[in-house]
Amino acid sequence: MEEKIAVYPGTFDPITNGHLDIVDRALDLFDKVIIAIAINPKKDPIFSLDERIGMIEKCYQAGDSRVQIDPIGGLLVDYAHKRHAKAIIRGLRAVSDFDYEFQLALMNRKLEREVDTVFLMAGFRWIYISSSIIKDAARHGGNVHDLVPAHVEQMLKRKFGHS
Ligand code: COA
């Protein structure tokens, strides 16, 4: 039977427990999930591409062969098509996410009809977090212990000189 592949794109600056929760949910529906570190021209990440890849890789060190990590340039739908992905996964946290996500999904559909967008609801514990809000808290020495994996917390502390 054909393998069902989904691409989960984002900037992941850095990856959070909310993102990991979405990956877990996607793995219940798809055989393989590719975490695609994509370029959002509106963002200026604090972590380099290599750092972001490294942090995600460490989350799956135990080796879940159903999760793959890949940086992508260019159009997301072209990448999804090339990888024979059936779907693009996006997490929805609150109604405020919807307008942007709706626009993104429709544009992606216009660009490539064969790839659908699947929205998954983030777990209740994670609906208020985003990478920016976590970075903001960490920058000022706030405790983000429960919101990101331990190694990401260390990277944030190091980045902001709190280690
Ligand atoms: N838990 C925690 N945070 C979450 C979350 C979850 N479950 N789901 C979303 N978020 C947060 C992210 O942390 C991020 O926060 P931030 O803005 O503070 O960094 C925000 O919600 C959404 O950003 P993210 O998921 O990283 O996506 P993005 O908006 O940066 O990504 C791309 C957009 C990269 C997918 C999009 O620009 C893209 O597809 N680029 C490729 C080029 C392309 O094809 N362009 C045409 C698109 S039509």
JSON list of C-alpha atoms and ligand atoms in Angstrom, two decimals:
[
{"chain": "A", "resi": 1, "resn": "MET", "atom": "CA", "xyz": [0.00, 0.00, 0.00]},
{"chain": "A", "resi": 2, "resn": "GLU", "atom": "CA", "xyz": [1.16, 3.51, -0.77]},
{"chain": "A", "resi": 3, "resn": "GLU", "atom": "CA", "xyz": [2.84, 5.30, 2.12]},
{"chain": "A", "resi": 4, "resn": "LYS", "atom": "CA", "xyz": [0.82, 8.29, 3.37]},
{"chain": "A", "resi": 5, "resn": "ILE", "atom": "CA", "xyz": [3.20, 11.21, 3.79]},
{"chain": "A", "resi": 6, "resn": "ALA", "atom": "CA", "xyz": [2.49, 14.62, 5.31]},
{"chain": "A", "resi": 7, "resn": "VAL", "atom": "CA", "xyz": [4.68, 17.71, 5.40]},
{"chain": "A", "resi": 8, "resn": "TYR", "atom": "CA", "xyz": [4.60, 19.87, 8.53]},
{"chain": "A", "resi": 9, "resn": "PRO", "atom": "CA", "xyz": [6.15, 23.23, 7.60]},
{"chain": "A", "resi": 10, "resn": "GLY", "atom": "CA", "xyz": [7.15, 26.09, 9.83]},
{"chain": "A", "resi": 11, "resn": "THR", "atom": "CA", "xyz": [9.96, 28.34, 10.89]},
{"chain": "A", "resi": 12, "resn": "PHE", "atom": "CA", "xyz": [10.49, 26.44, 14.15]},
{"chain": "A", "resi": 13, "resn": "ASP", "atom": "CA", "xyz": [12.49, 29.22, 15.80]},
{"chain": "A", "resi": 14, "resn": "PRO", "atom": "CA", "xyz": [12.58, 27.26, 18.06]},
{"chain": "A", "resi": 15, "resn": "ILE", "atom": "CA", "xyz": [10.47, 24.10, 18.05]},
{"chain": "A", "resi": 16, "resn": "THR", "atom": "CA", "xyz": [8.07, 24.02, 21.01]},
{"chain": "A", "resi": 17, "resn": "ASN", "atom": "CA", "xyz": [6.04, 21.39, 22.85]},
{"chain": "A", "resi": 18, "resn": "GLY", "atom": "CA", "xyz": [3.06, 22.65, 20.86]},
{"chain": "A", "resi": 19, "resn": "HIS", "atom": "CA", "xyz": [4.75, 21.78, 17.57]},
{"chain": "A", "resi": 20, "resn": "LEU", "atom": "CA", "xyz": [5.77, 18.36, 18.93]},
{"chain": "A", "resi": 21, "resn": "ASP", "atom": "CA", "xyz": [2.17, 17.74, 19.96]},
{"chain": "A", "resi": 22, "resn": "ILE", "atom": "CA", "xyz": [1.03, 18.46, 16.40]},
{"chain": "A", "resi": 23, "resn": "VAL", "atom": "CA", "xyz": [3.65, 16.03, 15.02]},
{"chain": "A", "resi": 24, "resn": "ASP", "atom": "CA", "xyz": [2.37, 13.32, 17.40]},
{"chain": "A", "resi": 25, "resn": "ARG", "atom": "CA", "xyz": [-1.20, 13.91, 16.26]},
{"chain": "A", "resi": 26, "resn": "ALA", "atom": "CA", "xyz": [-0.14, 13.83, 12.60]},
{"chain": "A", "resi": 27, "resn": "LEU", "atom": "CA", "xyz": [1.63, 10.50, 13.16]},
{"chain": "A", "resi": 28, "resn": "ASP", "atom": "CA", "xyz": [-1.73, 9.01, 14.16]},
{"chain": "A", "resi": 29, "resn": "LEU", "atom": "CA", "xyz": [-3.03, 9.86, 10.71]},
{"chain": "A", "resi": 30, "resn": "PHE", "atom": "CA", "xyz": [-0.03, 9.51, 8.40]},
{"chain": "A", "resi": 31, "resn": "ASP", "atom": "CA", "xyz": [2.71, 6.92, 7.93]},
{"chain": "A", "resi": 32, "resn": "LYS", "atom": "CA", "xyz": [5.43, 9.55, 7.74]},
{"chain": "A", "resi": 33, "resn": "VAL", "atom": "CA", "xyz": [5.69, 13.20, 8.77]},
{"chain": "A", "resi": 34, "resn": "ILE", "atom": "CA", "xyz": [8.36, 15.43, 7.27]},
{"chain": "A", "resi": 35, "resn": "ILE", "atom": "CA", "xyz": [9.11, 18.45, 9.46]},
{"chain": "A", "resi": 36, "resn": "ALA", "atom": "CA", "xyz": [10.01, 21.02, 6.84]},
{"chain": "A", "resi": 37, "resn": "ILE", "atom": "CA", "xyz": [11.94, 24.06, 7.97]},
{"chain": "A", "resi": 38, "resn": "ALA", "atom": "CA", "xyz": [10.66, 26.60, 5.52]},
{"chain": "A", "resi": 39, "resn": "ILE", "atom": "CA", "xyz": [11.41, 30.23, 4.87]},
{"chain": "A", "resi": 40, "resn": "ASN", "atom": "CA", "xyz": [8.91, 32.82, 6.02]},
{"chain": "A", "resi": 41, "resn": "PRO", "atom": "CA", "xyz": [10.21, 36.08, 4.54]},
{"chain": "A", "resi": 42, "resn": "LYS", "atom": "CA", "xyz": [8.47, 38.04, 7.31]},
{"chain": "A", "resi": 43, "resn": "LYS", "atom": "CA", "xyz": [10.62, 36.40, 9.95]},
{"chain": "A", "resi": 44, "resn": "ASP", "atom": "CA", "xyz": [14.20, 36.90, 11.01]},
{"chain": "A", "resi": 45, "resn": "PRO", "atom": "CA", "xyz": [15.00, 33.79, 13.07]},
{"chain": "A", "resi": 46, "resn": "ILE", "atom": "CA", "xyz": [17.32, 34.08, 16.05]},
{"chain": "A", "resi": 47, "resn": "PHE", "atom": "CA", "xyz": [18.51, 30.50, 15.59]},
{"chain": "A", "resi": 48, "resn": "SER", "atom": "CA", "xyz": [20.45, 29.54, 12.46]},
{"chain": "A", "resi": 49, "resn": "LEU", "atom": "CA", "xyz": [19.06, 26.89, 10.17]},
{"chain": "A", "resi": 50, "resn": "ASP", "atom": "CA", "xyz": [21.60, 24.39, 11.51]},
{"chain": "A", "resi": 51, "resn": "GLU", "atom": "CA", "xyz": [20.64, 25.19, 15.10]},
{"chain": "A", "resi": 52, "resn": "ARG", "atom": "CA", "xyz": [16.94, 24.72, 14.32]},
{"chain": "A", "resi": 53, "resn": "ILE", "atom": "CA", "xyz": [17.61, 21.42, 12.56]},
{"chain": "A", "resi": 54, "resn": "GLY", "atom": "CA", "xyz": [19.81, 20.26, 15.45]},
{"chain": "A", "resi": 55, "resn": "MET", "atom": "CA", "xyz": [17.14, 21.08, 18.04]},
{"chain": "A", "resi": 56, "resn": "ILE", "atom": "CA", "xyz": [14.48, 19.16, 16.12]},
{"chain": "A", "resi": 57, "resn": "GLU", "atom": "CA", "xyz": [16.79, 16.20, 15.47]},
{"chain": "A", "resi": 58, "resn": "LYS", "atom": "CA", "xyz": [17.48, 15.93, 19.18]},
{"chain": "A", "resi": 59, "resn": "CYS", "atom": "CA", "xyz": [13.72, 15.58, 19.86]},
{"chain": "A", "resi": 60, "resn": "TYR", "atom": "CA", "xyz": [13.71, 12.41, 17.76]},
{"chain": "A", "resi": 61, "resn": "GLN", "atom": "CA", "xyz": [17.09, 11.06, 18.78]},
{"chain": "A", "resi": 62, "resn": "ALA", "atom": "CA", "xyz": [15.55, 7.82, 19.97]},
{"chain": "A", "resi": 63, "resn": "GLY", "atom": "CA", "xyz": [14.95, 7.34, 16.25]},
{"chain": "A", "resi": 64, "resn": "ASP", "atom": "CA", "xyz": [11.37, 7.52, 15.13]},
{"chain": "A", "resi": 65, "resn": "SER", "atom": "CA", "xyz": [11.87, 6.50, 11.52]},
{"chain": "A", "resi": 66, "resn": "ARG", "atom": "CA", "xyz": [8.48, 7.95, 10.70]},
{"chain": "A", "resi": 67, "resn": "VAL", "atom": "CA", "xyz": [9.71, 11.48, 11.33]},
{"chain": "A", "resi": 68, "resn": "GLN", "atom": "CA", "xyz": [12.05, 13.18, 8.90]},
{"chain": "A", "resi": 69, "resn": "ILE", "atom": "CA", "xyz": [13.54, 16.68, 9.09]},
{"chain": "A", "resi": 70, "resn": "ASP", "atom": "CA", "xyz": [14.32, 18.68, 5.99]},
{"chain": "A", "resi": 71, "resn": "PRO", "atom": "CA", "xyz": [15.11, 22.33, 5.28]},
{"chain": "A", "resi": 72, "resn": "ILE", "atom": "CA", "xyz": [13.28, 23.63, 2.23]},
{"chain": "A", "resi": 73, "resn": "GLY", "atom": "CA", "xyz": [13.73, 26.61, -0.04]},
{"chain": "A", "resi": 74, "resn": "GLY", "atom": "CA", "xyz": [11.23, 27.65, -2.69]},
{"chain": "A", "resi": 75, "resn": "LEU", "atom": "CA", "xyz": [7.56, 26.83, -2.73]},
{"chain": "A", "resi": 76, "resn": "LEU", "atom": "CA", "xyz": [6.22, 24.52, -0.08]},
{"chain": "A", "resi": 77, "resn": "VAL", "atom": "CA", "xyz": [3.77, 22.86, -2.47]},
{"chain": "A", "resi": 78, "resn": "ASP", "atom": "CA", "xyz": [6.54, 22.05, -4.95]},
{"chain": "A", "resi": 79, "resn": "TYR", "atom": "CA", "xyz": [8.43, 20.33, -2.16]},
{"chain": "A", "resi": 80, "resn": "ALA", "atom": "CA", "xyz": [5.29, 18.47, -1.02]},
{"chain": "A", "resi": 81, "resn": "HIS", "atom": "CA", "xyz": [4.61, 17.32, -4.57]},
{"chain": "A", "resi": 82, "resn": "LYS", "atom": "CA", "xyz": [8.22, 16.17, -5.03]},
{"chain": "A", "resi": 83, "resn": "ARG", "atom": "CA", "xyz": [8.01, 14.12, -1.84]},
{"chain": "A", "resi": 84, "resn": "HIS", "atom": "CA", "xyz": [4.66, 12.61, -2.86]},
{"chain": "A", "resi": 85, "resn": "ALA", "atom": "CA", "xyz": [3.04, 14.09, 0.22]},
{"chain": "A", "resi": 86, "resn": "LYS", "atom": "CA", "xyz": [-0.72, 13.87, 0.43]},
{"chain": "A", "resi": 87, "resn": "ALA", "atom": "CA", "xyz": [-1.08, 16.73, 2.86]},
{"chain": "A", "resi": 88, "resn": "ILE", "atom": "CA", "xyz": [0.39, 19.80, 4.48]},
{"chain": "A", "resi": 89, "resn": "ILE", "atom": "CA", "xyz": [-0.19, 19.85, 8.23]},
{"chain": "A", "resi": 90, "resn": "ARG", "atom": "CA", "xyz": [-0.86, 23.10, 10.06]},
{"chain": "A", "resi": 91, "resn": "GLY", "atom": "CA", "xyz": [-1.66, 23.50, 13.72]},
{"chain": "A", "resi": 92, "resn": "LEU", "atom": "CA", "xyz": [-4.54, 25.69, 14.79]},
{"chain": "A", "resi": 93, "resn": "ARG", "atom": "CA", "xyz": [-4.48, 27.16, 18.24]},
{"chain": "A", "resi": 94, "resn": "ALA", "atom": "CA", "xyz": [-7.08, 29.87, 18.33]},
{"chain": "A", "resi": 95, "resn": "VAL", "atom": "CA", "xyz": [-9.56, 31.56, 16.04]},
{"chain": "A", "resi": 96, "resn": "SER", "atom": "CA", "xyz": [-6.95, 34.25, 15.46]},
{"chain": "A", "resi": 97, "resn": "ASP", "atom": "CA", "xyz": [-4.82, 31.71, 13.54]},
{"chain": "A", "resi": 98, "resn": "PHE", "atom": "CA", "xyz": [-7.64, 31.02, 11.14]},
{"chain": "A", "resi": 99, "resn": "ASP", "atom": "CA", "xyz": [-7.54, 33.97, 8.71]},
{"chain": "A", "resi": 100, "resn": "TYR", "atom": "CA", "xyz": [-3.87, 33.57, 7.92]},
{"chain": "A", "resi": 101, "resn": "GLU", "atom": "CA", "xyz": [-4.05, 29.79, 7.75]},
{"chain": "A", "resi": 102, "resn": "PHE", "atom": "CA", "xyz": [-7.11, 29.90, 5.50]},
{"chain": "A", "resi": 103, "resn": "GLN", "atom": "CA", "xyz": [-5.33, 32.25, 3.11]},
{"chain": "A", "resi": 104, "resn": "LEU", "atom": "CA", "xyz": [-2.18, 30.11, 3.11]},
{"chain": "A", "resi": 105, "resn": "ALA", "atom": "CA", "xyz": [-4.15, 26.92, 2.48]},
{"chain": "A", "resi": 106, "resn": "LEU", "atom": "CA", "xyz": [-6.16, 28.39, -0.38]},
{"chain": "A", "resi": 107, "resn": "MET", "atom": "CA", "xyz": [-3.06, 29.84, -2.02]},
{"chain": "A", "resi": 108, "resn": "ASN", "atom": "CA", "xyz": [-1.31, 26.50, -1.69]},
{"chain": "A", "resi": 109, "resn": "ARG", "atom": "CA", "xyz": [-4.30, 24.78, -3.25]},
{"chain": "A", "resi": 110, "resn": "LYS", "atom": "CA", "xyz": [-4.30, 27.24, -6.12]},
{"chain": "A", "resi": 111, "resn": "LEU", "atom": "CA", "xyz": [-0.62, 26.53, -6.69]},
{"chain": "A", "resi": 112, "resn": "GLU", "atom": "CA", "xyz": [-0.96, 22.75, -6.42]},
{"chain": "A", "resi": 113, "resn": "ARG", "atom": "CA", "xyz": [-4.37, 21.12, -6.45]},
{"chain": "A", "resi": 114, "resn": "GLU", "atom": "CA", "xyz": [-3.18, 17.69, -5.44]},
{"chain": "A", "resi": 115, "resn": "VAL", "atom": "CA", "xyz": [-1.88, 18.60, -2.01]},
{"chain": "A", "resi": 116, "resn": "ASP", "atom": "CA", "xyz": [-4.47, 19.25, 0.69]},
{"chain": "A", "resi": 117, "resn": "THR", "atom": "CA", "xyz": [-3.99, 21.12, 3.94]},
{"chain": "A", "resi": 118, "resn": "VAL", "atom": "CA", "xyz": [-4.98, 19.30, 7.11]},
{"chain": "A", "resi": 119, "resn": "PHE", "atom": "CA", "xyz": [-5.53, 21.42, 10.21]},
{"chain": "A", "resi": 120, "resn": "LEU", "atom": "CA", "xyz": [-4.93, 19.82, 13.57]},
{"chain": "A", "resi": 121, "resn": "MET", "atom": "CA", "xyz": [-5.92, 21.41, 16.83]},
{"chain": "A", "resi": 122, "resn": "ALA", "atom": "CA", "xyz": [-3.06, 21.92, 19.21]},
{"chain": "A", "resi": 123, "resn": "GLY", "atom": "CA", "xyz": [-3.51, 20.35, 22.64]},
{"chain": "A", "resi": 124, "resn": "PHE", "atom": "CA", "xyz": [-5.26, 22.58, 25.17]},
{"chain": "A", "resi": 125, "resn": "ARG", "atom": "CA", "xyz": [-2.02, 23.02, 27.14]},
{"chain": "A", "resi": 126, "resn": "TRP", "atom": "CA", "xyz": [-0.33, 24.61, 24.15]},
{"chain": "A", "resi": 127, "resn": "ILE", "atom": "CA", "xyz": [-2.95, 26.86, 22.68]},
{"chain": "A", "resi": 128, "resn": "TYR", "atom": "CA", "xyz": [-1.48, 30.06, 24.07]},
{"chain": "A", "resi": 129, "resn": "ILE", "atom": "CA", "xyz": [2.15, 29.53, 23.12]},
{"chain": "A", "resi": 130, "resn": "SER", "atom": "CA", "xyz": [4.12, 30.54, 20.07]},
{"chain": "A", "resi": 131, "resn": "SER", "atom": "CA", "xyz": [7.82, 30.59, 19.36]},
{"chain": "A", "resi": 132, "resn": "SER", "atom": "CA", "xyz": [7.84, 34.40, 19.69]},
{"chain": "A", "resi": 133, "resn": "ILE", "atom": "CA", "xyz": [6.18, 34.49, 23.08]},
{"chain": "A", "resi": 134, "resn": "ILE", "atom": "CA", "xyz": [8.54, 31.81, 24.38]},
{"chain": "A", "resi": 135, "resn": "LYS", "atom": "CA", "xyz": [11.56, 33.73, 23.05]},
{"chain": "A", "resi": 136, "resn": "ASP", "atom": "CA", "xyz": [10.28, 36.90, 24.66]},
{"chain": "A", "resi": 137, "resn": "ALA", "atom": "CA", "xyz": [9.91, 35.21, 28.04]},
{"chain": "A", "resi": 138, "resn": "ALA", "atom": "CA", "xyz": [13.32, 33.50, 27.74]},
{"chain": "A", "resi": 139, "resn": "ARG", "atom": "CA", "xyz": [15.02, 36.74, 26.67]},
{"chain": "A", "resi": 140, "resn": "HIS", "atom": "CA", "xyz": [14.01, 38.29, 29.98]},
{"chain": "A", "resi": 141, "resn": "GLY", "atom": "CA", "xyz": [15.02, 35.26, 32.03]},
{"chain": "A", "resi": 142, "resn": "GLY", "atom": "CA", "xyz": [11.50, 33.83, 32.32]},
{"chain": "A", "resi": 143, "resn": "ASN", "atom": "CA", "xyz": [10.97, 30.16, 32.99]},
{"chain": "A", "resi": 144, "resn": "VAL", "atom": "CA", "xyz": [9.92, 28.29, 29.82]},
{"chain": "A", "resi": 145, "resn": "HIS", "atom": "CA", "xyz": [10.66, 24.90, 31.29]},
{"chain": "A", "resi": 146, "resn": "ASP", "atom": "CA", "xyz": [7.24, 23.34, 30.60]},
{"chain": "A", "resi": 147, "resn": "LEU", "atom": "CA", "xyz": [6.88, 24.77, 27.12]},
{"chain": "A", "resi": 148, "resn": "VAL", "atom": "CA", "xyz": [9.91, 23.46, 25.23]},
{"chain": "A", "resi": 149, "resn": "PRO", "atom": "CA", "xyz": [12.11, 20.34, 25.44]},
{"chain": "A", "resi": 150, "resn": "ALA", "atom": "CA", "xyz": [14.98, 20.61, 27.95]},
{"chain": "A", "resi": 151, "resn": "HIS", "atom": "CA", "xyz": [17.68, 20.99, 25.28]},
{"chain": "A", "resi": 152, "resn": "VAL", "atom": "CA", "xyz": [15.73, 23.83, 23.62]},
{"chain": "A", "resi": 153, "resn": "GLU", "atom": "CA", "xyz": [15.44, 25.55, 27.00]},
{"chain": "A", "resi": 154, "resn": "GLN", "atom": "CA", "xyz": [19.25, 25.31, 27.32]},
{"chain": "A", "resi": 155, "resn": "MET", "atom": "CA", "xyz": [19.74, 26.74, 23.83]},
{"chain": "A", "resi": 156, "resn": "LEU", "atom": "CA", "xyz": [17.45, 29.67, 24.69]},
{"chain": "A", "resi": 157, "resn": "LYS", "atom": "CA", "xyz": [19.34, 30.33, 27.93]},
{"chain": "A", "resi": 158, "resn": "ARG", "atom": "CA", "xyz": [22.64, 30.27, 26.06]},
{"chain": "A", "resi": 159, "resn": "LYS", "atom": "CA", "xyz": [21.32, 32.51, 23.28]},
{"chain": "A", "resi": 160, "resn": "PHE", "atom": "CA", "xyz": [20.11, 35.11, 25.75]},
{"chain": "A", "resi": 161, "resn": "GLY", "atom": "CA", "xyz": [23.07, 34.83, 28.12]},
{"chain": "A", "resi": 162, "resn": "HIS", "atom": "CA", "xyz": [21.17, 33.33, 31.06]},
{"chain": "A", "resi": 163, "resn": "SER", "atom": "CA", "xyz": [23.07, 30.03, 31.31]},
{"chain": "B", "resi": 1, "resn": "COA", "atom": "N1", "xyz": [2.42, 25.23, 19.06]},
{"chain": "B", "resi": 1, "resn": "COA", "atom": "C1", "xyz": [3.16, 26.31, 19.27]},
{"chain": "B", "resi": 1, "resn": "COA", "atom": "N2", "xyz": [3.30, 27.29, 18.38]},
{"chain": "B", "resi": 1, "resn": "COA", "atom": "C2", "xyz": [2.67, 27.16, 17.24]},
{"chain": "B", "resi": 1, "resn": "COA", "atom": "C3", "xyz": [1.87, 26.06, 16.93]},
{"chain": "B", "resi": 1, "resn": "COA", "atom": "C4", "xyz": [1.76, 25.07, 17.90]},
{"chain": "B", "resi": 1, "resn": "COA", "atom": "N3", "xyz": [1.03, 23.99, 17.71]},
{"chain": "B", "resi": 1, "resn": "COA", "atom": "N4", "xyz": [1.37, 26.23, 15.69]},
{"chain": "B", "resi": 1, "resn": "COA", "atom": "C5", "xyz": [1.82, 27.40, 15.25]},
{"chain": "B", "resi": 1, "resn": "COA", "atom": "N5", "xyz": [2.60, 27.95, 16.18]},
{"chain": "B", "resi": 1, "resn": "COA", "atom": "C6", "xyz": [3.25, 29.25, 16.14]},
{"chain": "B", "resi": 1, "resn": "COA", "atom": "C7", "xyz": [4.66, 29.17, 15.68]},
{"chain": "B", "resi": 1, "resn": "COA", "atom": "O1", "xyz": [5.52, 28.97, 16.76]},
{"chain": "B", "resi": 1, "resn": "COA", "atom": "C8", "xyz": [4.81, 30.51, 15.05]},
{"chain": "B", "resi": 1, "resn": "COA", "atom": "O2", "xyz": [5.07, 31.45, 16.07]},
{"chain": "B", "resi": 1, "resn": "COA", "atom": "P1", "xyz": [5.94, 32.73, 15.82]},
{"chain": "B", "resi": 1, "resn": "COA", "atom": "O3", "xyz": [5.21, 33.54, 14.78]},
{"chain": "B", "resi": 1, "resn": "COA", "atom": "O4", "xyz": [5.96, 33.31, 17.14]},
{"chain": "B", "resi": 1, "resn": "COA", "atom": "O5", "xyz": [7.29, 32.26, 15.31]},
{"chain": "B", "resi": 1, "resn": "COA", "atom": "C9", "xyz": [3.44, 30.80, 14.48]},
{"chain": "B", "resi": 1, "resn": "COA", "atom": "O6", "xyz": [2.56, 30.04, 15.23]},
{"chain": "B", "resi": 1, "resn": "COA", "atom": "C10", "xyz": [3.23, 30.37, 13.08]},
{"chain": "B", "resi": 1, "resn": "COA", "atom": "O7", "xyz": [4.40, 30.22, 12.48]},
{"chain": "B", "resi": 1, "resn": "COA", "atom": "P2", "xyz": [4.96, 28.86, 11.88]},
{"chain": "B", "resi": 1, "resn": "COA", "atom": "O8", "xyz": [4.13, 27.69, 12.20]},
{"chain": "B", "resi": 1, "resn": "COA", "atom": "O9", "xyz": [6.42, 28.82, 12.18]},
{"chain": "B", "resi": 1, "resn": "COA", "atom": "O10", "xyz": [4.70, 29.08, 10.48]},
{"chain": "B", "resi": 1, "resn": "COA", "atom": "P3", "xyz": [5.12, 30.29, 9.69]},
{"chain": "B", "resi": 1, "resn": "COA", "atom": "O11", "xyz": [3.93, 31.16, 9.67]},
{"chain": "B", "resi": 1, "resn": "COA", "atom": "O12", "xyz": [6.41, 30.89, 10.07]},
{"chain": "B", "resi": 1, "resn": "COA", "atom": "O13", "xyz": [5.33, 29.45, 8.39]},
{"chain": "B", "resi": 1, "resn": "COA", "atom": "C11", "xyz": [5.42, 28.94, 6.17]},
{"chain": "B", "resi": 1, "resn": "COA", "atom": "C12", "xyz": [4.82, 29.82, 7.25]},
{"chain": "B", "resi": 1, "resn": "COA", "atom": "C13", "xyz": [6.91, 28.79, 6.34]},
{"chain": "B", "resi": 1, "resn": "COA", "atom": "C14", "xyz": [4.78, 27.58, 6.23]},
{"chain": "B", "resi": 1, "resn": "COA", "atom": "C15", "xyz": [5.09, 29.63, 4.88]},
{"chain": "B", "resi": 1, "resn": "COA", "atom": "O14", "xyz": [5.68, 30.91, 4.90]},
{"chain": "B", "resi": 1, "resn": "COA", "atom": "C16", "xyz": [5.59, 28.86, 3.68]},
{"chain": "B", "resi": 1, "resn": "COA", "atom": "O15", "xyz": [4.93, 27.95, 3.25]},
{"chain": "B", "resi": 1, "resn": "COA", "atom": "N6", "xyz": [6.79, 29.23, 3.16]},
{"chain": "B", "resi": 1, "resn": "COA", "atom": "C17", "xyz": [7.38, 28.54, 2.02]},
{"chain": "B", "resi": 1, "resn": "COA", "atom": "C18", "xyz": [7.26, 29.40, 0.76]},
{"chain": "B", "resi": 1, "resn": "COA", "atom": "C19", "xyz": [5.90, 29.25, 0.17]},
{"chain": "B", "resi": 1, "resn": "COA", "atom": "O16", "xyz": [5.48, 28.23, -0.29]},
{"chain": "B", "resi": 1, "resn": "COA", "atom": "N7", "xyz": [5.20, 30.39, 0.15]},
{"chain": "B", "resi": 1, "resn": "COA", "atom": "C20", "xyz": [3.87, 30.46, -0.39]},
{"chain": "B", "resi": 1, "resn": "COA", "atom": "C21", "xyz": [2.85, 30.11, 0.66]},
{"chain": "B", "resi": 1, "resn": "COA", "atom": "S1", "xyz": [1.25, 30.44, 0.04]}
]
